[in-house]
């Protein structure tokens, strides 16, 4: 039996562990699921014959080393900053390792030693990063192999609520870490290239510079720019590309309403508010508006942000109970962002029967034989339920598949890797299709950067 | 002869040194002006019989200690973070010390030892902080002495161009460190209290939440909130006050136009722009606008920020040459804020004959004998020329006066101090009048917080 150690058995591990258990008999695997909570680990193993659950405190060096030594390959589902100690143990005990996280500087620093020991440390092989790399590189490589020259690459990803569970005005529910949603766009201007020109969008305008995209069968979505559009320029071999843009997908109208929170200052995470615990939702909203003894909080907000009375934005705010004088915040020394998260969780938490949805679309513009062409590649994945969510499937399945393929010697390039090589993306994208994670490609006219896609 | 050591002979030391030299014969003083540039030190001493210029590298411990040991009192005009080493030497050689800077934590930590040695380390005794403390505390103490209870304190200060030199559409020129003007409002939401309610303004709205004030003889001004309105609440003894607000003064219309820079992202200092050196002013502006092959930078900007063609904001932008394709930025690896500073310096640098102006106004609302009343206290100071600027006078004269009064034993309270005690503010405010720095007080109806003063 070949032993796979999965460290971390949270929500995002369910599809990963299921896949491995399902393959365990035919592939001769034993899956050891380790978590700080034995109960959570057990809930994932479900008494499977080829699985076992163990309690593991990652900060306990003896326990950690023992578990790693006792495995053939390690999957770390820990928070990103905890991968490094696992990676060092893997180096020491000569084990391959797989994560879904961005390659940190620390992780990167192990590259030479990993190569020397012929070890594979595969990272960024979840959804985003992960499926985005693989699906993009497959098309980019095929264009290049035909002799094409890349002109444009745009890539959009979003975690949303499935249409059948979409029952609020924002067409949005939290399907992942809410805090990351609240803080999206913080930390600096978004930077990208359009037709050879560097463009910068400051936070205060990020949600007013969206683009509209369409996905066949699912209608229109909007995209706001990520901070890091140029991060993979060199890695993808796109140093000379004219247009490079990455963005986050929401349903149309989300960003325009979210901008209200930005303008009010409700997404600020840099200071704590006075007396936040005893504040009502209405008090919270009023904190960002000028004092006026004669006007309501409602009218002050409308006037301040110039919201017409029949604007749907208004209904969106009301739906969140932002003006409720009776609901208390109940959080001590909280930042505006923490309070907003609390308020949004009241409205945007998935119900028991709700399903989530992952949407990804890439646009590839290129020149081949003197002709400009464009490929649009789209993927939509809908969750089965609240355990096998679209997020758990799209993050966990590529991780699991990569792990098995490394174990089986199908993926062989050693070092600190990300999945941009054909030996990785080709078999994994092929197998993902069996699980309904399918990119639909179509050829569209080359638009270059079409100004009609811009909303001011 | 009593020796006064002035460390730092930059622009803001001119009135300070002049005052001390003027008093030197009658007061039996010798003024030692120390600067890293002997030439600059000499230019301030002007061969005065009771003055001498020395070259001093503040990082040279031997030189520094020697100069301090050889003096009776030390004025540090160094950048704020360099005061501490001077202060430690002053403690060691038992010298009093005076600065115009905010009391740092490090400085504060010397309080006990200063008291033990009966030394006075007087800080925050320039303009702002300085004259603001003294003029505010004089009125607050007089209200309290009559048995009044403070309800409201608002305080506004600005460094502007004098009316006779005001010849641009912004009614503004740089009279102090331009970088601080560009970065005003950075670093967190502005926080204040209005009628007992805490209010927060995020950076992206700071310049759209101005108040209008009037100063007799000088017309209307506007005020935007400082970050630190509550800093002196306890120090002034205003813990129970209902309204507490501090702000920065500009001519009306400045903030609405400045907001364009904020919205575009031009005041961002957190990242460097690609190829900033070879960028034209027009390229810089275009970096913050969406790509469009068919529209001009001008129209894109107007449309993006909804500027009507006949809006004066537009003329203000054009006046700055923001759309000039021929003027090069010429700064390597520059941040947007650094580039904006360069562009604004082209237009907002004082000409040789230009004069600057300092404006300060306090509003004191209080209840006395069951009646609510309000005092408005205003000061305007206009510079004599480019050497004896309003800024140099208002910063340097209180510093110089305090130094002499400490030397003469008129100010006696030891410790790390700021000028909020009567023994300090009364004689200094009185003497400042002789130099034209005069607060005009008048009684006005108590407005509390008058909503009509608010511009959305």
PDB file of C-alpha atoms in Angstrom, chain A residues 21-126:
ATOM      1  CA  UNK A  21     -10.400   6.925  -1.313  1.00  0.00           C
ATOM      2  CA  UNK A  22     -12.362   6.024  -4.445  1.00  0.00           C
ATOM      3  CA  UNK A  23      -9.125   5.181  -6.241  1.00  0.00           C
ATOM      4  CA  UNK A  24      -7.523   3.496  -3.248  1.00  0.00           C
ATOM      5  CA  UNK A  25      -8.342  -0.117  -4.027  1.00  0.00           C
ATOM      6  CA  UNK A  26      -7.438  -0.070  -7.690  1.00  0.00           C
ATOM      7  CA  UNK A  27      -4.368   2.088  -7.086  1.00  0.00           C
ATOM      8  CA  UNK A  28      -3.289   0.338  -3.926  1.00  0.00           C
ATOM      9  CA  UNK A  29      -3.425   3.439  -1.740  1.00  0.00           C
ATOM     10  CA  UNK A  30      -3.790   4.119   1.934  1.00  0.00           C
ATOM     11  CA  UNK A  31      -4.992   7.611   2.748  1.00  0.00           C
ATOM     12  CA  UNK A  32      -3.982   9.088   6.089  1.00  0.00           C
ATOM     13  CA  UNK A  33      -6.030  12.169   6.875  1.00  0.00           C
ATOM     14  CA  UNK A  34      -4.423  14.348   9.537  1.00  0.00           C
ATOM     15  CA  UNK A  35      -6.087  17.282  11.210  1.00  0.00           C
ATOM     16  CA  UNK A  36      -5.780  19.098  14.513  1.00  0.00           C
ATOM     17  CA  UNK A  37      -9.345  17.861  15.066  1.00  0.00           C
ATOM     18  CA  UNK A  38      -9.543  14.067  14.984  1.00  0.00           C
ATOM     19  CA  UNK A  39     -13.301  14.347  14.593  1.00  0.00           C
ATOM     20  CA  UNK A  40     -13.016  16.378  11.387  1.00  0.00           C
ATOM     21  CA  UNK A  41     -10.414  13.978  10.023  1.00  0.00           C
ATOM     22  CA  UNK A  42     -12.692  11.036  10.786  1.00  0.00           C
ATOM     23  CA  UNK A  43     -15.679  12.726   9.120  1.00  0.00           C
ATOM     24  CA  UNK A  44     -13.720  12.837   5.890  1.00  0.00           C
ATOM     25  CA  UNK A  45     -12.450   9.235   6.039  1.00  0.00           C
ATOM     26  CA  UNK A  46     -15.891   7.849   6.840  1.00  0.00           C
ATOM     27  CA  UNK A  47     -14.477   4.528   8.049  1.00  0.00           C
ATOM     28  CA  UNK A  48     -13.190   3.717   4.588  1.00  0.00           C
ATOM     29  CA  UNK A  49     -11.105   0.525   4.609  1.00  0.00           C
ATOM     30  CA  UNK A  50      -8.175   2.234   2.925  1.00  0.00           C
ATOM     31  CA  UNK A  51      -8.296   5.361   5.026  1.00  0.00           C
ATOM     32  CA  UNK A  52      -7.288   6.342   8.492  1.00  0.00           C
ATOM     33  CA  UNK A  53      -7.749   9.523  10.484  1.00  0.00           C
ATOM     34  CA  UNK A  54      -5.119  10.889  12.832  1.00  0.00           C
ATOM     35  CA  UNK A  55      -4.925  13.902  15.109  1.00  0.00           C
ATOM     36  CA  UNK A  56      -1.993  16.124  14.211  1.00  0.00           C
ATOM     37  CA  UNK A  57      -0.789  19.385  15.681  1.00  0.00           C
ATOM     38  CA  UNK A  58       1.354  20.852  12.931  1.00  0.00           C
ATOM     39  CA  UNK A  59       3.407  22.813  15.471  1.00  0.00           C
ATOM     40  CA  UNK A  60       4.399  19.605  17.256  1.00  0.00           C
ATOM     41  CA  UNK A  61       7.611  18.805  15.449  1.00  0.00           C
ATOM     42  CA  UNK A  62       7.860  15.215  16.622  1.00  0.00           C
ATOM     43  CA  UNK A  63       4.302  14.334  15.590  1.00  0.00           C
ATOM     44  CA  UNK A  64       4.667  16.153  12.284  1.00  0.00           C
ATOM     45  CA  UNK A  65       7.958  14.521  11.361  1.00  0.00           C
ATOM     46  CA  UNK A  66       6.653  11.097  12.302  1.00  0.00           C
ATOM     47  CA  UNK A  67       3.579  11.446  10.107  1.00  0.00           C
ATOM     48  CA  UNK A  68       5.605  12.693   7.155  1.00  0.00           C
ATOM     49  CA  UNK A  69       8.258  10.001   7.531  1.00  0.00           C
ATOM     50  CA  UNK A  70       5.505   7.402   7.552  1.00  0.00           C
ATOM     51  CA  UNK A  71       4.063   8.477   4.171  1.00  0.00           C
ATOM     52  CA  UNK A  72       5.024   8.177   0.513  1.00  0.00           C
ATOM     53  CA  UNK A  73       3.736  11.580  -0.549  1.00  0.00           C
ATOM     54  CA  UNK A  74       2.302  14.566   1.345  1.00  0.00           C
ATOM     55  CA  UNK A  75      -0.570  16.871   0.417  1.00  0.00           C
ATOM     56  CA  UNK A  76      -0.586  20.044   2.519  1.00  0.00           C
ATOM     57  CA  UNK A  77      -3.995  21.697   2.783  1.00  0.00           C
ATOM     58  CA  UNK A  78      -2.717  23.959   5.571  1.00  0.00           C
ATOM     59  CA  UNK A  79      -2.852  27.752   5.394  1.00  0.00           C
ATOM     60  CA  UNK A  80      -0.130  28.878   2.983  1.00  0.00           C
ATOM     61  CA  UNK A  81       2.298  30.181   5.619  1.00  0.00           C
ATOM     62  CA  UNK A  82       2.463  26.734   7.250  1.00  0.00           C
ATOM     63  CA  UNK A  83       3.639  24.828   4.178  1.00  0.00           C
ATOM     64  CA  UNK A  84       7.284  25.645   4.733  1.00  0.00           C
ATOM     65  CA  UNK A  85       7.894  23.490   7.780  1.00  0.00           C
ATOM     66  CA  UNK A  86       6.130  20.597   6.038  1.00  0.00           C
ATOM     67  CA  UNK A  87       8.286  21.160   2.951  1.00  0.00           C
ATOM     68  CA  UNK A  88      11.501  21.079   4.978  1.00  0.00           C
ATOM     69  CA  UNK A  89      10.465  17.777   6.560  1.00  0.00           C
ATOM     70  CA  UNK A  90       9.607  16.418   3.104  1.00  0.00           C
ATOM     71  CA  UNK A  91      13.083  17.386   1.962  1.00  0.00           C
ATOM     72  CA  UNK A  92      14.604  15.689   4.976  1.00  0.00           C
ATOM     73  CA  UNK A  93      12.641  12.461   4.540  1.00  0.00           C
ATOM     74  CA  UNK A  94      12.751  12.601   0.708  1.00  0.00           C
ATOM     75  CA  UNK A  95       9.005  12.782   0.136  1.00  0.00           C
ATOM     76  CA  UNK A  96       7.206  14.491  -2.726  1.00  0.00           C
ATOM     77  CA  UNK A  97       4.717  17.181  -1.774  1.00  0.00           C
ATOM     78  CA  UNK A  98       1.650  18.855  -3.295  1.00  0.00           C
ATOM     79  CA  UNK A  99      -0.120  22.117  -2.352  1.00  0.00           C
ATOM     80  CA  UNK A 100      -2.760  24.417  -3.860  1.00  0.00           C
ATOM     81  CA  UNK A 101      -1.008  27.577  -2.654  1.00  0.00           C
ATOM     82  CA  UNK A 102       1.017  30.251  -4.380  1.00  0.00           C
ATOM     83  CA  UNK A 103       4.734  29.526  -4.328  1.00  0.00           C
ATOM     84  CA  UNK A 104       6.154  31.628  -1.499  1.00  0.00           C
ATOM     85  CA  UNK A 105       9.714  32.950  -1.465  1.00  0.00           C
ATOM     86  CA  UNK A 106      10.514  30.412   1.234  1.00  0.00           C
ATOM     87  CA  UNK A 107       9.115  27.564  -0.845  1.00  0.00           C
ATOM     88  CA  UNK A 108      10.966  28.851  -3.914  1.00  0.00           C
ATOM     89  CA  UNK A 109      14.224  28.778  -1.950  1.00  0.00           C
ATOM     90  CA  UNK A 110      13.983  24.979  -1.689  1.00  0.00           C
ATOM     91  CA  UNK A 111      14.009  24.520  -5.473  1.00  0.00           C
ATOM     92  CA  UNK A 112      17.670  23.596  -5.903  1.00  0.00           C
ATOM     93  CA  UNK A 113      17.699  21.169  -3.053  1.00  0.00           C
ATOM     94  CA  UNK A 114      14.481  19.563  -4.275  1.00  0.00           C
ATOM     95  CA  UNK A 115      16.012  19.065  -7.731  1.00  0.00           C
ATOM     96  CA  UNK A 116      19.198  17.663  -6.177  1.00  0.00           C
ATOM     97  CA  UNK A 117      17.094  15.081  -4.354  1.00  0.00           C
ATOM     98  CA  UNK A 118      14.884  14.452  -7.408  1.00  0.00           C
ATOM     99  CA  UNK A 119      11.822  15.545  -5.419  1.00  0.00           C
ATOM    100  CA  UNK A 120       8.691  17.145  -6.837  1.00  0.00           C
ATOM    101  CA  UNK A 121       7.146  19.981  -4.796  1.00  0.00           C
ATOM    102  CA  UNK A 122       4.083  20.732  -6.881  1.00  0.00           C
ATOM    103  CA  UNK A 123       2.223  23.948  -5.926  1.00  0.00           C
ATOM    104  CA  UNK A 124      -0.593  26.129  -7.281  1.00  0.00           C
ATOM    105  CA  UNK A 125      -2.532  23.094  -8.439  1.00  0.00           C
ATOM    106  CA  UNK A 126      -6.002  23.872  -7.120  1.00  0.00           C
TER     107      UNK A 126
END
